[in-house]
CSV table of C-alpha atoms and ligand atoms in Angstrom, one decimal:
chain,number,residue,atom,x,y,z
A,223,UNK,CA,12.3,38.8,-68.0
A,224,UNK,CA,15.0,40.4,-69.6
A,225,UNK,CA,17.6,38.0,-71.6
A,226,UNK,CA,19.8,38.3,-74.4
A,227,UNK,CA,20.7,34.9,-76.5
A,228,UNK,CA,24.2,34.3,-78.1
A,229,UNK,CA,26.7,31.8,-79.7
A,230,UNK,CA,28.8,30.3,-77.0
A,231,UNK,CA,32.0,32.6,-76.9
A,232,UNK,CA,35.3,31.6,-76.8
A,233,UNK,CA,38.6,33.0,-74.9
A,234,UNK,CA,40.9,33.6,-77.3
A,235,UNK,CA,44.3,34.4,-74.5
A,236,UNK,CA,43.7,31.7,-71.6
A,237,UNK,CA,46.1,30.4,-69.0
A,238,UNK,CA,45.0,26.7,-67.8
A,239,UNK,CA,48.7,26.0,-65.9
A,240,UNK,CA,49.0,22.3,-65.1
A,241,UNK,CA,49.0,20.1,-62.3
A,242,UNK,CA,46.4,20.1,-59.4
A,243,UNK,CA,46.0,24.0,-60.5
A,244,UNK,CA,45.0,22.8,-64.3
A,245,UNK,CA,42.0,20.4,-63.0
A,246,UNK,CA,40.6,23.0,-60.4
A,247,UNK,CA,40.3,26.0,-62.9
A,248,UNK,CA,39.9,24.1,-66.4
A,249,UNK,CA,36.0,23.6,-66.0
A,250,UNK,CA,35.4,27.4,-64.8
A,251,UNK,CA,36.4,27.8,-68.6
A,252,UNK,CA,34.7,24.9,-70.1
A,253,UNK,CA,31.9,26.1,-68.3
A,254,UNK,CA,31.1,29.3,-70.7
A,255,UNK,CA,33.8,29.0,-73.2
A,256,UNK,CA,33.9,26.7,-76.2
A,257,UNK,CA,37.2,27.1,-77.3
A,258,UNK,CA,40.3,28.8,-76.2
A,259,UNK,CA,43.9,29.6,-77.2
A,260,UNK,CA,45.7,28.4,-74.6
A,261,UNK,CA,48.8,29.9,-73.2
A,262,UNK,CA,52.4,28.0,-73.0
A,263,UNK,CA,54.2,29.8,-70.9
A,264,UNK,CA,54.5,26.8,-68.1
A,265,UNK,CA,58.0,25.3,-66.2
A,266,UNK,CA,59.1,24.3,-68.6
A,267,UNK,CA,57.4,25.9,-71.5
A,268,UNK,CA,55.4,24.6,-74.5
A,269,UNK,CA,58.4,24.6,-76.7
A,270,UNK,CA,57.7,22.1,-79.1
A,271,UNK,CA,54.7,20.3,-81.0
A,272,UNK,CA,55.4,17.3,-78.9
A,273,UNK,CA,55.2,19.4,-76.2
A,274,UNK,CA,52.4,21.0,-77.3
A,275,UNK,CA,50.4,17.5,-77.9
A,276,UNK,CA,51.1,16.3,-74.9
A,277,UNK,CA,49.9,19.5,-72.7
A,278,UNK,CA,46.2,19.2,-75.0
A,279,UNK,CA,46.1,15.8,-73.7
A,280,UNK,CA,46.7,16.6,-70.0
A,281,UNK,CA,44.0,19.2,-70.5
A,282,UNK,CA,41.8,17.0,-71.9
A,283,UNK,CA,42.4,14.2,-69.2
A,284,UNK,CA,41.9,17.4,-66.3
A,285,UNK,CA,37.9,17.6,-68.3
A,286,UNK,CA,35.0,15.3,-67.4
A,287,UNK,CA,34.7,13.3,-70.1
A,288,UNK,CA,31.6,14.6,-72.0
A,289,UNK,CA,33.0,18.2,-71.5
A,290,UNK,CA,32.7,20.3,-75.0
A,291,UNK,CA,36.1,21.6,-74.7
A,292,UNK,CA,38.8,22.4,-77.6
A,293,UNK,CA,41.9,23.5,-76.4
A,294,UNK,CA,43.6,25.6,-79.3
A,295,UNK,CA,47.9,24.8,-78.6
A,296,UNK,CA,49.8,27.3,-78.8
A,297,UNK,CA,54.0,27.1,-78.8
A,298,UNK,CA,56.5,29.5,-76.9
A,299,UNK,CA,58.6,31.1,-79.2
A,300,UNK,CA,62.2,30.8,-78.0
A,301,UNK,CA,65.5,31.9,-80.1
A,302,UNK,CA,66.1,28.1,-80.4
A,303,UNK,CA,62.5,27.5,-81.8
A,304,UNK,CA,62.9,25.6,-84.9
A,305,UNK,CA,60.8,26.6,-88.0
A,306,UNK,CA,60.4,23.2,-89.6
A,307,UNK,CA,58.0,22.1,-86.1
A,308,UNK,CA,56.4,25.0,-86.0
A,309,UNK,CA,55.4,24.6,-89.5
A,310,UNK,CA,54.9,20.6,-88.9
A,311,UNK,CA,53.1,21.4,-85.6
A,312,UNK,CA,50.7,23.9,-87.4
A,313,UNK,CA,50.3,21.3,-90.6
A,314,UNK,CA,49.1,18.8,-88.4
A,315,UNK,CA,46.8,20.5,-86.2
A,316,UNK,CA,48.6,20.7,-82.8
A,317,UNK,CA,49.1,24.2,-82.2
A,318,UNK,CA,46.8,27.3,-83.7
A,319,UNK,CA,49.5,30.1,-83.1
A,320,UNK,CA,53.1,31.1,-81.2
A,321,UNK,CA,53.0,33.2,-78.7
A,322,UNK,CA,56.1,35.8,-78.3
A,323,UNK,CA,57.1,36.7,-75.0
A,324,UNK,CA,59.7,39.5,-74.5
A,325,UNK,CA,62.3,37.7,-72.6
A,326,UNK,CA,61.6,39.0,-68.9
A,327,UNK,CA,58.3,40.8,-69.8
A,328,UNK,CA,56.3,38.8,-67.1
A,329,UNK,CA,55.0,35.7,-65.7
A,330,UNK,CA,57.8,33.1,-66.8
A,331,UNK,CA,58.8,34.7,-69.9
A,332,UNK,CA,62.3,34.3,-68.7
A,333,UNK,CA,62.5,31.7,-71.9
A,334,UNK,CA,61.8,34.4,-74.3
A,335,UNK,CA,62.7,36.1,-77.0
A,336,UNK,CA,65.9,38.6,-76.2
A,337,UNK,CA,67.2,38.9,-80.1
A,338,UNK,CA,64.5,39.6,-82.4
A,339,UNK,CA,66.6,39.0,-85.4
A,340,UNK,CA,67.6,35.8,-84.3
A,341,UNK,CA,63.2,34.5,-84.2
A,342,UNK,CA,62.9,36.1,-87.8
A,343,UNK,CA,63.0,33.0,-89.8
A,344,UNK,CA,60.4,31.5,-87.7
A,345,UNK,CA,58.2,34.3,-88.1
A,346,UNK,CA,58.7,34.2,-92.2
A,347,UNK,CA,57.9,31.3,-92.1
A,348,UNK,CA,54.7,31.7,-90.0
A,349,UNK,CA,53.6,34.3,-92.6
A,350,UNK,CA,53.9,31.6,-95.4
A,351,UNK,CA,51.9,29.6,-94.0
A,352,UNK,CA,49.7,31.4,-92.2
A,353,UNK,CA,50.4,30.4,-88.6
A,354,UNK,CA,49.2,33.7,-86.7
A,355,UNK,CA,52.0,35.4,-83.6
A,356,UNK,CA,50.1,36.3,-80.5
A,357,UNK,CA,52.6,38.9,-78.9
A,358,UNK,CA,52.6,40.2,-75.3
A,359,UNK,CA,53.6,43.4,-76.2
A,360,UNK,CA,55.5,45.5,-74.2
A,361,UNK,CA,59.6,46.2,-73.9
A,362,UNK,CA,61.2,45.0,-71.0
A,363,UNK,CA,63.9,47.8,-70.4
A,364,UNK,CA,64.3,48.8,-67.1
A,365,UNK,CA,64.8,52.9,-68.2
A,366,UNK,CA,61.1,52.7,-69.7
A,367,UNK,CA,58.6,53.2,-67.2
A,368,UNK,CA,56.3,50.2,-66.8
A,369,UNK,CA,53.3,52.5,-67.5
A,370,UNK,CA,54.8,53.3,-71.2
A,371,UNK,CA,56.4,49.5,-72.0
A,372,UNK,CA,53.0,48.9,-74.0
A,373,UNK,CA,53.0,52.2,-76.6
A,374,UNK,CA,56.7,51.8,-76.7
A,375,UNK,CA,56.6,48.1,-77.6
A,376,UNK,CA,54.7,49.2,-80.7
A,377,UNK,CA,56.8,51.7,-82.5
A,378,UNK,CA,60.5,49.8,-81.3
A,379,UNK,CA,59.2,46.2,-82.0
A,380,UNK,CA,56.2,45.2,-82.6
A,381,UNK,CA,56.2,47.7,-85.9
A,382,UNK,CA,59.5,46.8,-87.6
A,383,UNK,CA,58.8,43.2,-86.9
A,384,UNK,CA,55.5,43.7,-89.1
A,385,UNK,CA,57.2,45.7,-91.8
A,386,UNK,CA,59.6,43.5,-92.0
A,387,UNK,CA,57.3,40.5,-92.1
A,388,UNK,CA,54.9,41.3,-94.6
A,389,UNK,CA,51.8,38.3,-94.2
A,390,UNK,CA,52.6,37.9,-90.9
A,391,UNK,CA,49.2,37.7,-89.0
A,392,UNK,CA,49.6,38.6,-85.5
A,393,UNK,CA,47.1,39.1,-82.4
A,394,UNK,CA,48.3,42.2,-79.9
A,395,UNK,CA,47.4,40.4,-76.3
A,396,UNK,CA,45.9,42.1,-74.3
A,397,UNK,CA,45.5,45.1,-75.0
A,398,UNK,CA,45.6,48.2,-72.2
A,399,UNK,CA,46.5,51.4,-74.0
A,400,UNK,CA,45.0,54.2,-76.4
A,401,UNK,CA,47.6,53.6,-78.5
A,402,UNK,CA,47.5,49.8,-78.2
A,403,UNK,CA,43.4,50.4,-79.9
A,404,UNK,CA,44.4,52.7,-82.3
A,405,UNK,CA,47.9,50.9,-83.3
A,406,UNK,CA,45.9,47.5,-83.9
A,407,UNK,CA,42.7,49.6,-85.7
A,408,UNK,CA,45.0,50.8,-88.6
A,409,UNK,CA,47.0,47.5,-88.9
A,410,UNK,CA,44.3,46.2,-91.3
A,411,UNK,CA,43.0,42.4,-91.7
A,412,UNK,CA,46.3,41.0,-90.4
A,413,UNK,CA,46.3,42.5,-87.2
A,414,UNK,CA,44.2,41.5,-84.2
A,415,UNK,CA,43.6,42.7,-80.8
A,416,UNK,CA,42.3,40.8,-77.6
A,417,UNK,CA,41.1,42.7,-75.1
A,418,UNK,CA,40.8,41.0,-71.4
A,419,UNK,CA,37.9,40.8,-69.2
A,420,UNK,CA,39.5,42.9,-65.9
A,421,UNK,CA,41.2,45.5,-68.4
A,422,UNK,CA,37.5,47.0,-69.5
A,423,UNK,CA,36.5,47.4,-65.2
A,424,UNK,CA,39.7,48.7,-63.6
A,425,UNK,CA,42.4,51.3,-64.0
A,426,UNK,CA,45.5,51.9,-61.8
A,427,UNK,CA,43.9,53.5,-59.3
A,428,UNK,CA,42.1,50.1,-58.4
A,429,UNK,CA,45.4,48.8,-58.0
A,430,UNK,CA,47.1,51.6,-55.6
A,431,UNK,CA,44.9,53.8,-54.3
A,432,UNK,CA,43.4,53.2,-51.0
A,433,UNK,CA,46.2,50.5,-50.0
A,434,UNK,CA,47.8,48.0,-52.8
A,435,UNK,CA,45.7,45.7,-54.3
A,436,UNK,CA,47.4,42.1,-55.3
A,437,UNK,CA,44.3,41.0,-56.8
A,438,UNK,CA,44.0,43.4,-59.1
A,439,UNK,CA,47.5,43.1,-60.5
A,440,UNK,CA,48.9,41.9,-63.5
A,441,UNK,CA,50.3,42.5,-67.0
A,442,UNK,CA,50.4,44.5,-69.0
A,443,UNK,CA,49.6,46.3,-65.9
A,444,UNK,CA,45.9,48.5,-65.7
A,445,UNK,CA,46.6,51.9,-67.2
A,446,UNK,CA,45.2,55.4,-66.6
A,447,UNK,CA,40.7,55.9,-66.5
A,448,UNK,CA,41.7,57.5,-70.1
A,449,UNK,CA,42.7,53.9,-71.6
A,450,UNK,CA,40.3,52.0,-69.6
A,451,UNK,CA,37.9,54.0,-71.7
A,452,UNK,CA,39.4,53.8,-75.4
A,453,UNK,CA,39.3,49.9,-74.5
A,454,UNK,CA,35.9,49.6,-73.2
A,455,UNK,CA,35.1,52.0,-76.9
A,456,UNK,CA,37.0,49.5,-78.7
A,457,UNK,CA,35.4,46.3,-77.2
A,458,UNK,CA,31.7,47.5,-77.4
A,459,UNK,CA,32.2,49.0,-81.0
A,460,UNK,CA,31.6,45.8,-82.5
A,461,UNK,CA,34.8,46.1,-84.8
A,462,UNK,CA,35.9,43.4,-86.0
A,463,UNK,CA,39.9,44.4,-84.6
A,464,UNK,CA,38.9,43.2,-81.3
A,465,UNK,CA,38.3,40.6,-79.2
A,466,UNK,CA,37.8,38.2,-76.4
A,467,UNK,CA,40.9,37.2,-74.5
A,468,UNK,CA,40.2,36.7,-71.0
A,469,UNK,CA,43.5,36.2,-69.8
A,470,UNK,CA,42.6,34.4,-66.7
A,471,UNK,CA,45.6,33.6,-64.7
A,472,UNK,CA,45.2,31.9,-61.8
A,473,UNK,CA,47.9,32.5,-58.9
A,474,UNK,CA,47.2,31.0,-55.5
A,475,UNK,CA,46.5,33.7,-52.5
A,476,UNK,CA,49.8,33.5,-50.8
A,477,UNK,CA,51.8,33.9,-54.4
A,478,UNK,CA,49.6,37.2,-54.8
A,479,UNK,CA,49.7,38.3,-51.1
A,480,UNK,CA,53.3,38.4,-50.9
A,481,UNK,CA,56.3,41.2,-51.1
A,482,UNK,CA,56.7,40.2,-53.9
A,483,UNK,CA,53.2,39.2,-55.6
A,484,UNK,CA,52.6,37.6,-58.5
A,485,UNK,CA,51.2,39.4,-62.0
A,486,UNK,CA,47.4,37.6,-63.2
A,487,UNK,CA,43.7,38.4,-62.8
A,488,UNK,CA,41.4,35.1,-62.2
A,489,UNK,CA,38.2,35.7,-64.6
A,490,UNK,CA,37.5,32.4,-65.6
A,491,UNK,CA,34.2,31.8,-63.2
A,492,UNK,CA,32.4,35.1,-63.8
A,493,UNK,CA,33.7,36.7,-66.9
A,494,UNK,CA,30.5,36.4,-68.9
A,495,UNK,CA,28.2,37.9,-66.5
A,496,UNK,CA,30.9,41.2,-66.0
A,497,UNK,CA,31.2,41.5,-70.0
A,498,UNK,CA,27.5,41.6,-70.0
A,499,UNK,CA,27.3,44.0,-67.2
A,500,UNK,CA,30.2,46.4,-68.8
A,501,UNK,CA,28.1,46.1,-72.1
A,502,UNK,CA,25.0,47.0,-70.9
A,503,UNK,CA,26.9,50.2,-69.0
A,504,UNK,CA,28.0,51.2,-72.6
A,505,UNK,CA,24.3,50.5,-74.0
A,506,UNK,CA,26.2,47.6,-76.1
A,507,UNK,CA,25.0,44.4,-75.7
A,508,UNK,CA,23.8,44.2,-79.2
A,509,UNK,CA,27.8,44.4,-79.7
A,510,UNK,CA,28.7,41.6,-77.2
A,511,UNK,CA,28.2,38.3,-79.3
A,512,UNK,CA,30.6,40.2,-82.0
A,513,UNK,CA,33.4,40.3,-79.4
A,514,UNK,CA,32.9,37.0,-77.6
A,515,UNK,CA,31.8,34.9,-80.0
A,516,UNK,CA,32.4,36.0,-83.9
A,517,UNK,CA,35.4,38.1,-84.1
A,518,UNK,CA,37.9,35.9,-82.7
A,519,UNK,CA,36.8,33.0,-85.3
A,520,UNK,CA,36.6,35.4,-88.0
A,521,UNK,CA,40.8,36.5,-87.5
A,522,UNK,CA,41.7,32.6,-86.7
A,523,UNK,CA,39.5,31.5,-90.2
A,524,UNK,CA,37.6,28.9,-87.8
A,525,UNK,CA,33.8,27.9,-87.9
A,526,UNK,CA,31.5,30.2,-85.3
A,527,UNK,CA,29.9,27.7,-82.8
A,528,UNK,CA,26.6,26.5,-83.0
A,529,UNK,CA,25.4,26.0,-80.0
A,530,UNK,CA,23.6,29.3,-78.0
A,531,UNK,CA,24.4,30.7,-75.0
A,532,UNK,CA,21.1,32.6,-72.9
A,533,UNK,CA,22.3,35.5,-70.4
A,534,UNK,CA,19.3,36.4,-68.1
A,535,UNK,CA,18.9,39.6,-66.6
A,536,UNK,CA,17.7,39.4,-62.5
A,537,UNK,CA,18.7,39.9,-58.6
A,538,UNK,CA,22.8,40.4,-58.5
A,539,UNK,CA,24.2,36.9,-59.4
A,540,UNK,CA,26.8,35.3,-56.6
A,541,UNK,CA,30.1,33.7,-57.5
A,542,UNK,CA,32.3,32.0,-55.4
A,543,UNK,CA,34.5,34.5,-53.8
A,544,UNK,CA,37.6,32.0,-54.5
A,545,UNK,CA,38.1,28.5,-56.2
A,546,UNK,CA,39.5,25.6,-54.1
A,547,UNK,CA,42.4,24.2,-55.7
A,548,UNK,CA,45.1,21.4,-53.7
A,549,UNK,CA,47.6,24.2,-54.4
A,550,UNK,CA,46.1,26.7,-52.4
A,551,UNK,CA,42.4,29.4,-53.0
A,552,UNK,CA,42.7,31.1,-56.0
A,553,UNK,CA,40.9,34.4,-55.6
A,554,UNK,CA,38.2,35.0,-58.6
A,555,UNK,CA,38.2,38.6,-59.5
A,556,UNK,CA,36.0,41.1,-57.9
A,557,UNK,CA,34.8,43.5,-60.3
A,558,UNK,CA,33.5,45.6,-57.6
A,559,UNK,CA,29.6,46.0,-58.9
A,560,UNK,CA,26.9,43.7,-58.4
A,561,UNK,CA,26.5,41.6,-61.7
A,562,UNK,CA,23.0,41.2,-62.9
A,563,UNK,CA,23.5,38.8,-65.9
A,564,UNK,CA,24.3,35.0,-65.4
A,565,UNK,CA,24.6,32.5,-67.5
A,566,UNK,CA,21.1,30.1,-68.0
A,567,UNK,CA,22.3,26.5,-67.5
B,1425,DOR,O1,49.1,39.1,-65.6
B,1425,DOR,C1,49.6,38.2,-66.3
B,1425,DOR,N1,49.7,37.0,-65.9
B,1425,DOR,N2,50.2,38.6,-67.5
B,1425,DOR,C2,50.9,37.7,-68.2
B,1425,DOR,O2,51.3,38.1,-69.2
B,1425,DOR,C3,51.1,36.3,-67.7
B,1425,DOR,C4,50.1,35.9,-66.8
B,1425,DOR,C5,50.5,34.7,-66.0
B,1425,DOR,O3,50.9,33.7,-66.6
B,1425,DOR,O4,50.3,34.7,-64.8
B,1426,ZN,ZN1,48.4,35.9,-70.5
């Protein structure tokens, strides 16, 4: 029997929503993932550490009880964000980073930043004391094609904003782009990159051709075969730069099937056994404990886990096709390939 033994990953970019939606896909994570960086960007948002406190608890309340679970907070960075909480909020624990959305950039971002200048003493102060930015990165002009909004992020914002806040650690999300690898390789121990599940399987012909694919839609959008490959390079090189953030975002079927769907890939439930199956592709998986499991700790300075995780090798593994949730099915993502790796309970 083939099987390959590693410390239990984490998901270091995860969306849990709230509600009915936050107790049906909560244990797919808790399932696999020890830890996660959890995503604010609910109605309303995680503005504040209050805010933030409170969310951890209703995700706590959503686990069975003896669930190993740590939700790592995270706060919505808005123009009114003030840097005193942040700094409290981060001092006592609550949250583990700020996320900056791009006002406009994508699912209810509408909050967001519009005015760079106007979030720059937060950030200064998040570089003195060491409070990491997680940044969807991608301009929201409507003159730039959406194709280009990631590479084009980099040099108009996400660049300046560095140079300008020397200390300031900071995590590109979700990376899709050649340039989005090689931008975050150079940027030395301060910058990060997380790199989702869904991201290292399709490009944007999986999306388009053969008839439009909601379920294969979200943001930053699925590039061209070209950057599907510098990213599936980048994840499997063992580089410290680079890793884990799922970015599971669970939409019900009729708000993806629609005229207007919306963005999000739901990787939660079989993540693991498609990483191991993508690593194996790339003759990797010596490489895959480094991306799920050590270099996300090593950028956020926080203990590896102990515990191990066995992935054995057999007959294609099954997965439900979609999770039940009182809001509606929530379709998990189809990677089209059989998966041979599953998790050992
Ligand atoms: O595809 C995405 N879905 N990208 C995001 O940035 C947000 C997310 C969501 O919240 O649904
Ligand atoms: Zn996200």
């Amino acid at each position: 029997m083939e099987q390959i033994t590693l410390r239990r990953p984490d998901d270091w970019h995860l969306h849990l929503r709230d509600g009915a939606m936050l107790r049906a896909v909560a244990p797919e994570s808790a399932r696999h993932f020890t830890r996660a960086i959890i995503m604010p960007n609910l109605v309303p948002p995680v503005v504040t550490g209050a805010d933030a406190a409170a969310y951890r608890d209703r995700i706590m309340a959503a686990l069975p009880q003896d669930t190993a679970f740590t939700p790592l907070m995270t706060l919505y960075l808005t123009e009114d964000t003030d840097p005193d909480d942040v700094a409290q909020a981060h001092g006592d624990g609550i949250i583990t980073s700020v996320k900056l959305y791009p006002a406009g950039a994508t699912t209810n971002s509408a909050s967001g930043v519009r005015d760079f200048d106007k979030v720059r003493p937060v950030l200064e102060r998040m570089a003195e004391i060491g409070c990491p930015l997680c940044v969807h990165g991608e301009v929201t002009d409507n003159e730039i094609d959406i194709f280009d909004r990631e590479a084009v992020f980099i040099d108009r914002v996400l660049d300046p904003i560095r140079r300008t806040t020397p200390g300031l650690r900071v995590v590109m999300e979700h990376i899709t782009t050649r340039q989005g690898v090689e931008y975050a390789r150079s940027g030395g121990p301060d910058l990060g990159a997380t790199i989702t599940t869904h991201h290292l399987v399709i490009n944007r012909n999986h999306i388009l051709a053969g008839g439009i694919k909601p379920h294969y839609y979200c943001l930053p959008v699925a590039k061209r075969e070209e950057h599907r490959l510098a990213l599936r390079a980048a994840a499997t090189s063992g580089d410290p730069t680079y890793f884990l953030g799922t970015d599971s975002a669970p939409h019900t079927d009729p708000l993806k099937e629609q005229a207007c769907g919306c963005a999000g890939c739901f990787t939660a439930t079989n993540t693991m056994s498609v990483l191991a199956e993508v690593f194996e592709q790339e003759g990797a998986l010596d490489k895959l404990e480094a991306f799920t499991s050590l270099n996300g700790p090593a950028f956020y300075g926080l203990p590896v886990n102990e515990v191990q995780m066995r992935l054995v090798k057999g007959d294609p593994v099954s997965y439900p096709e979609k999770i039940a949730t009182d809001d509606g099915p929530v379709t998990v993502f189809d990677p089209q390939m059989p998966l041979h790796w599953r998790v050992a309970e």
